[in-house]
Coordinates of C-alpha atoms in Angstrom, one line a residue:
X1 CA 0.0 0.0 0.0
X2 CA 1.6 3.3 -1.0
X3 CA 2.1 5.4 2.1
X4 CA 0.1 8.6 2.4
X5 CA 1.3 12.1 1.8
X6 CA 3.6 13.4 4.5
X7 CA 4.2 9.9 5.9
X8 CA 7.7 8.6 6.4
X9 CA 9.3 5.4 7.7
X10 CA 9.0 6.8 11.2
X11 CA 5.3 7.6 10.8
X12 CA 3.9 4.9 8.5
X13 CA 0.4 5.3 6.9
X14 CA -1.9 2.6 5.7
X15 CA -5.0 3.2 3.7
X16 CA -7.8 1.1 2.2
X17 CA -7.0 -2.5 1.5
X18 CA -5.8 -3.9 4.8
X19 CA -7.4 -4.5 8.1
X20 CA -7.2 -1.0 9.7
X21 CA -6.3 2.4 8.4
X22 CA -3.3 4.0 10.1
X23 CA -3.3 7.8 9.9
X24 CA -0.3 9.8 11.3
X25 CA -1.7 12.6 13.5
X26 CA -0.4 16.2 13.7
X27 CA 0.4 15.8 17.3
X28 CA 3.6 14.3 18.7
X29 CA 4.3 11.2 16.7
X30 CA 1.0 9.6 17.3
X31 CA -1.2 7.6 14.8
X32 CA -4.9 7.1 14.6
X33 CA -5.8 3.5 13.9
X34 CA -9.4 2.9 13.0
X35 CA -11.6 0.1 11.6
X36 CA -15.3 -0.7 10.9
X37 CA -17.3 -3.8 10.1
X38 CA -20.8 -5.0 10.2
X39 CA -22.8 -8.0 9.0
X40 CA -26.0 -10.0 9.3
X41 CA -26.7 -12.5 12.1
X42 CA -25.3 -16.0 11.5
X43 CA -26.1 -17.7 14.8
X44 CA -29.4 -18.2 16.6
X45 CA -28.4 -16.7 20.0
X46 CA -28.7 -12.9 20.0
X47 CA -26.3 -12.5 22.9
X48 CA -23.6 -14.5 21.2
X49 CA -24.3 -12.7 18.0
X50 CA -23.4 -9.4 19.8
X51 CA -20.2 -10.9 21.1
X52 CA -19.2 -12.2 17.7
X53 CA -19.9 -8.9 16.0
X54 CA -17.7 -7.0 18.6
X55 CA -14.9 -9.6 18.4
X56 CA -15.0 -9.3 14.6
X57 CA -14.6 -5.5 14.7
X58 CA -11.8 -5.6 17.3
X59 CA -10.0 -8.3 15.3
X60 CA -8.9 -5.7 12.7
X61 CA -6.9 -3.9 15.4
X62 CA -5.5 -7.1 16.8
X63 CA -4.2 -8.0 13.3
X64 CA -2.0 -5.0 13.6
X65 CA -0.6 -6.2 16.9
X66 CA -2.6 -3.6 18.8
X67 CA -4.0 -4.8 22.1
X68 CA -5.7 -1.7 23.3
X69 CA -8.8 0.1 22.0
X70 CA -9.7 3.6 23.1
X71 CA -13.3 3.7 22.0
X72 CA -16.0 1.7 20.2
X73 CA -19.2 2.7 18.5
X74 CA -22.0 0.2 17.8
X75 CA -24.0 0.0 14.5
X76 CA -27.3 -1.7 14.9
X77 CA -30.2 -2.2 12.5
X78 CA -33.4 -3.7 13.8
X79 CA -35.6 -5.6 11.3
X80 CA -39.0 -4.0 10.5
X81 CA -40.4 -7.6 10.1
X82 CA -39.9 -8.3 13.8
X83 CA -42.7 -7.9 16.2
X84 CA -42.5 -5.4 19.0
X85 CA -42.1 -8.3 21.5
X86 CA -39.2 -9.9 19.4
X87 CA -37.5 -6.5 19.2
X88 CA -37.7 -6.0 22.9
X89 CA -36.2 -9.4 23.6
X90 CA -33.6 -9.7 20.9
X91 CA -32.1 -6.1 20.7
X92 CA -31.0 -5.8 24.4
X93 CA -29.3 -9.2 24.2
X94 CA -27.3 -8.3 21.1
X95 CA -26.3 -5.0 22.7
X96 CA -25.3 -6.8 25.9
X97 CA -23.2 -9.3 24.0
X98 CA -21.4 -6.5 22.1
X99 CA -20.8 -4.5 25.3
X100 CA -19.5 -7.5 27.2
X101 CA -17.0 -8.4 24.5
X102 CA -15.9 -4.8 24.4
X103 CA -15.4 -4.8 28.1
X104 CA -13.4 -8.0 27.8
X105 CA -11.2 -6.2 25.3
X106 CA -10.6 -3.4 27.8
X107 CA -12.7 -0.8 26.0
X108 CA -16.2 0.6 26.1
X109 CA -19.0 1.4 23.7
X110 CA -19.7 5.1 23.9
X111 CA -22.2 5.7 21.1
X112 CA -23.3 4.6 17.7
X113 CA -26.4 4.5 15.5
X114 CA -29.6 2.4 15.5
X115 CA -32.0 2.2 12.5
X116 CA -35.0 0.2 11.4
X117 CA -34.3 -1.8 8.2
X118 CA -35.6 -4.9 6.3
X119 CA -32.7 -6.9 7.9
X120 CA -31.0 -7.2 11.2
X121 CA -27.4 -5.8 11.0
X122 CA -24.9 -5.5 13.7
X123 CA -21.3 -4.1 13.7
X124 CA -19.3 -1.2 14.9
X125 CA -16.3 1.0 14.8
X126 CA -13.1 0.6 16.8
X127 CA -10.6 3.5 17.3
X128 CA -7.3 3.8 19.0
X129 CA -4.5 6.4 19.1
X130 CA -1.1 4.7 19.2
X131 CA 2.6 5.3 19.4
X132 CA 4.6 3.6 16.6
X133 CA 5.8 0.8 18.8
X134 CA 2.3 -0.3 19.6
X135 CA 1.4 -1.6 16.2
X136 CA 3.1 -3.8 13.6
X137 CA 2.8 -2.8 10.0
X138 CA 1.7 -5.8 7.9
X139 CA 4.6 -5.5 5.4
X140 CA 7.8 -7.1 6.7
X141 CA 7.7 -10.8 6.0
X142 CA 11.0 -12.3 5.0
X143 CA 12.0 -15.5 3.2
X144 CA 12.1 -18.4 5.8
X145 CA 9.3 -17.0 7.9
X146 CA 6.6 -19.4 9.1
X147 CA 2.8 -18.8 8.8
X148 CA 0.8 -19.4 12.0
X149 CA -3.0 -19.5 12.3
X150 CA -4.8 -18.9 15.6
X151 CA -8.3 -20.3 15.0
X152 CA -9.5 -23.3 13.0
X153 CA -11.3 -22.8 9.7
X154 CA -14.8 -23.9 8.9
X155 CA -17.1 -21.4 10.7
X156 CA -19.3 -20.8 7.6
X157 CA -19.6 -24.5 6.9
X158 CA -20.6 -25.2 10.6
X159 CA -23.2 -22.5 10.7
X160 CA -24.7 -23.6 7.4
X161 CA -24.7 -27.3 8.3
X162 CA -26.5 -26.4 11.5
X163 CA -29.2 -24.6 9.5
X164 CA -29.5 -27.7 7.2
X165 CA -30.5 -29.9 10.1
X166 CA -34.1 -28.5 9.5
X167 CA -33.8 -28.6 5.6
X168 CA -34.1 -32.3 4.5
X169 CA -33.1 -31.5 0.9
X170 CA -29.7 -30.0 2.0
X171 CA -29.2 -32.4 4.9
X172 CA -29.6 -35.4 2.6
X173 CA -26.5 -34.3 0.7
X174 CA -24.3 -34.4 3.8
X175 CA -25.8 -36.9 6.2
X176 CA -23.6 -39.7 4.9
X177 CA -20.4 -37.9 6.1
X178 CA -21.6 -36.3 9.4
X179 CA -24.0 -37.0 12.2
X180 CA -26.5 -34.5 13.7
X181 CA -24.5 -34.6 17.0
X182 CA -21.3 -33.8 15.1
X183 CA -23.0 -30.8 13.4
X184 CA -24.3 -29.5 16.8
X185 CA -20.8 -29.8 18.3
X186 CA -19.2 -28.1 15.3
X187 CA -21.7 -25.3 15.5
X188 CA -21.0 -24.7 19.2
X189 CA -17.3 -24.8 18.5
X190 CA -17.7 -22.3 15.7
X191 CA -19.8 -20.0 17.9
X192 CA -17.2 -20.2 20.7
X193 CA -14.3 -19.5 18.3
X194 CA -16.0 -16.5 16.6
X195 CA -16.8 -15.0 20.0
X196 CA -13.2 -15.3 21.2
X197 CA -11.1 -12.2 21.0
X198 CA -7.8 -12.3 19.1
X199 CA -6.3 -10.0 21.8
X200 CA -3.9 -12.6 23.3
X201 CA -2.5 -13.4 19.8
X202 CA -2.0 -9.7 19.2
X203 CA 0.1 -9.3 22.4
X204 CA 2.2 -12.3 21.5
X205 CA 2.9 -10.9 18.1
X206 CA 5.2 -8.4 19.9
X207 CA 6.8 -11.0 22.2
X208 CA 7.7 -13.2 19.2
X209 CA 8.7 -10.5 16.8
X210 CA 6.0 -11.0 14.2
X211 CA 6.7 -9.5 10.7
X212 CA 3.1 -9.2 9.4
X213 CA -0.4 -10.4 10.1
X214 CA -4.0 -10.3 8.9
X215 CA -7.2 -11.7 10.2
X216 CA -9.1 -14.4 8.3
X217 CA -12.7 -13.3 7.5
X218 CA -14.9 -13.0 4.4
X219 CA -12.3 -13.8 1.7
X220 CA -11.2 -17.1 3.3
X221 CA -7.7 -18.0 4.2
X222 CA -6.5 -17.9 0.5
X223 CA -8.0 -14.5 -0.2
X224 CA -6.6 -12.9 2.9
X225 CA -3.2 -14.5 2.4
X226 CA -3.1 -13.1 -1.1
X227 CA -4.0 -9.7 0.2
X228 CA -1.3 -9.8 2.9
X229 CA 1.3 -11.1 0.3
X230 CA 0.6 -8.0 -1.9
X231 CA 1.5 -5.7 1.0
X232 CA 5.0 -7.1 1.5
X233 CA 8.0 -4.9 0.9
X234 CA 10.2 -7.9 0.1
X235 CA 9.8 -10.2 -2.9
X236 CA 8.1 -13.0 -1.1
X237 CA 5.2 -15.5 -1.6
X238 CA 3.2 -17.5 0.9
X239 CA 2.7 -21.2 0.6
X240 CA 0.0 -22.9 2.8
X241 CA 0.5 -26.7 3.5
X242 CA -1.8 -27.3 6.5
X243 CA -5.5 -26.4 7.0
X244 CA -6.8 -26.7 10.6
X245 CA -10.5 -27.2 10.2
X246 CA -13.3 -27.8 12.7
X247 CA -13.8 -31.6 12.8
X248 CA -15.9 -33.0 10.0
X249 CA -16.4 -29.7 8.2
X250 CA -14.0 -30.5 5.4
X251 CA -16.1 -33.6 4.6
X252 CA -19.3 -31.5 4.8
X253 CA -17.8 -28.9 2.4
X254 CA -16.8 -31.6 -0.1
X255 CA -20.1 -33.5 0.1
X256 CA -22.2 -30.3 -0.3
X257 CA -20.3 -29.1 -3.3
X258 CA -20.3 -25.6 -1.7
X259 CA -17.9 -23.3 0.2
X260 CA -14.5 -24.4 -1.2
X261 CA -13.1 -25.0 2.3
X262 CA -10.1 -27.1 1.1
X263 CA -9.4 -24.5 -1.6
X264 CA -9.2 -21.8 1.0
X265 CA -12.1 -19.7 -0.4
X266 CA -14.7 -20.5 2.2
X267 CA -15.7 -17.3 4.1
X268 CA -14.9 -17.1 7.8
X269 CA -16.4 -14.8 10.4
X270 CA -14.3 -13.5 13.2
X271 CA -11.5 -15.9 12.2
X272 CA -8.0 -16.2 13.6
X273 CA -4.9 -14.2 12.9
X274 CA -2.6 -15.4 10.2
X275 CA 0.8 -14.3 11.4
X276 CA 4.3 -14.3 9.7
X277 CA 6.8 -15.2 12.4
X278 CA 10.5 -15.9 12.3
X279 CA 11.1 -19.6 11.9
X280 CA 12.7 -20.0 15.3
X281 CA 9.8 -18.3 17.1
X282 CA 6.8 -20.0 15.5
X283 CA 6.7 -23.2 17.6
X284 CA 7.2 -21.2 20.8
X285 CA 4.3 -18.8 19.8
X286 CA 2.0 -21.9 19.3
X287 CA 2.9 -23.4 22.7
X288 CA 2.8 -20.0 24.6
X289 CA -0.7 -19.1 23.3
X290 CA -2.1 -22.4 24.7
X291 CA -0.8 -21.6 28.2
X292 CA -3.6 -21.5 30.9
X293 CA -2.5 -18.0 32.0
X294 CA -4.4 -16.6 28.9
X295 CA -7.6 -18.4 29.8
X296 CA -9.3 -21.2 27.9
X297 CA -9.6 -21.8 24.2
X298 CA -6.6 -20.3 22.5
X299 CA -5.0 -22.4 19.9
X300 CA -2.4 -22.1 17.1
X301 CA -1.0 -24.1 14.2
X302 CA 1.9 -23.7 11.8
X303 CA 0.1 -23.7 8.4
X304 CA 2.7 -22.6 5.9
X305 CA 6.0 -20.8 4.9
X306 CA 7.2 -17.6 3.3
X307 CA 9.4 -18.2 0.3
X308 CA 11.0 -16.1 -2.4
X309 CA 8.3 -15.0 -4.9
X310 CA 6.2 -12.3 -6.5
X311 CA 3.9 -11.4 -3.6
X312 CA 1.3 -14.1 -4.2
X313 CA -0.2 -16.8 -2.0
X314 CA -1.3 -20.4 -2.7
X315 CA -2.4 -23.6 -1.1
X316 CA -0.6 -26.7 -2.2
X317 CA -2.6 -29.3 -4.2
X318 CA -3.2 -31.7 -1.3
X319 CA -3.0 -29.7 1.9
X320 CA -2.9 -31.7 5.2
X321 CA -6.3 -31.3 6.9
X322 CA -5.9 -31.0 10.7
X323 CA -9.2 -32.1 12.2
X324 CA -9.8 -29.8 15.2
X325 CA -12.0 -31.6 17.7
X326 CA -14.7 -29.4 19.3
X327 CA -14.1 -28.7 22.9
X328 CA -17.4 -30.3 23.8
X329 CA -16.6 -33.5 22.0
X330 CA -14.9 -35.4 24.9
X331 CA -17.6 -34.4 27.4
X332 CA -20.4 -35.2 24.9
X333 CA -18.9 -38.7 24.4
X334 CA -19.0 -39.3 28.1
X335 CA -22.3 -37.6 28.9
X336 CA -24.3 -36.6 25.8
X337 CA -26.5 -34.2 27.9
X338 CA -23.5 -32.1 28.8
X339 CA -22.6 -31.1 25.3
X340 CA -24.0 -27.6 25.6
X341 CA -22.5 -26.9 29.0
X342 CA -19.0 -28.0 27.9
X343 CA -19.0 -25.6 25.0
X344 CA -20.3 -22.5 26.6
X345 CA -18.0 -19.5 26.1
X346 CA -16.2 -18.1 29.1
X347 CA -16.6 -14.4 29.4

């Protein structure tokens, strides 16, 4: 991304195209970093939808290695096709989920906009004023770096498969490769992952000297890898060998003939960070993020490498699929009734 007018190596600027805009301010070497995002509901629980929407907005800051957010605004559209009773139940829950996730991220929602619309929409704006050492520009990958991913893929597949449980025509296409229980567990796991903040990963980017990062959302892992590769100052390319995927979702993607999960084109919502790390730091990053001191649920996998190239990204022909077991799976096997309890998100 060409730097903006008046920017310099000391005060970098980043415009449209990457996760957040970075704008050098007139005052004392500070930069304004800002991002916005919104989308339609994709899970049934309004509270969790609020959390996911907030995590998704903050993720664009976290992709820059920023761990603090000064302020958030919430954007909310209430559907005109909802009854008064539905609005009064659903809206406060979405707002509470969004606020709770913001609080977990050490920030607060101070305003926003609410409208009535044909569709429910939820999202927001995240803003922070930073010193240069607080963020990592996404442009410094070098040959030999390793690519690390901090959440499993397959959220869109899991959410759709869960909807298909009530659609016999769709369910018939995939029921040979997955059970109803496995879909329920995958859906719970996807919901938990989407609601998990990428804040811990952002902090560890500094500890382990990350060279660049992005978050995996609507363009899938391949699209976002390609976007990140284009930003690099060095002549490098990214090659992805491993795809960590929520258990059974690769088979569902294949059987349904949709999504392109194994091709890396399946959209994700509030996905993990894809981070370029020095080779000697990657394994330590993956082990550190799993430490209990950061709470439950953080994971990371080495998924690829940075090689000499022309700023492109690709997935090898037969990537290794890492089947990521839902956290509720063990408990569900022992006591099927506890599957919901075991996969409830910790706030």
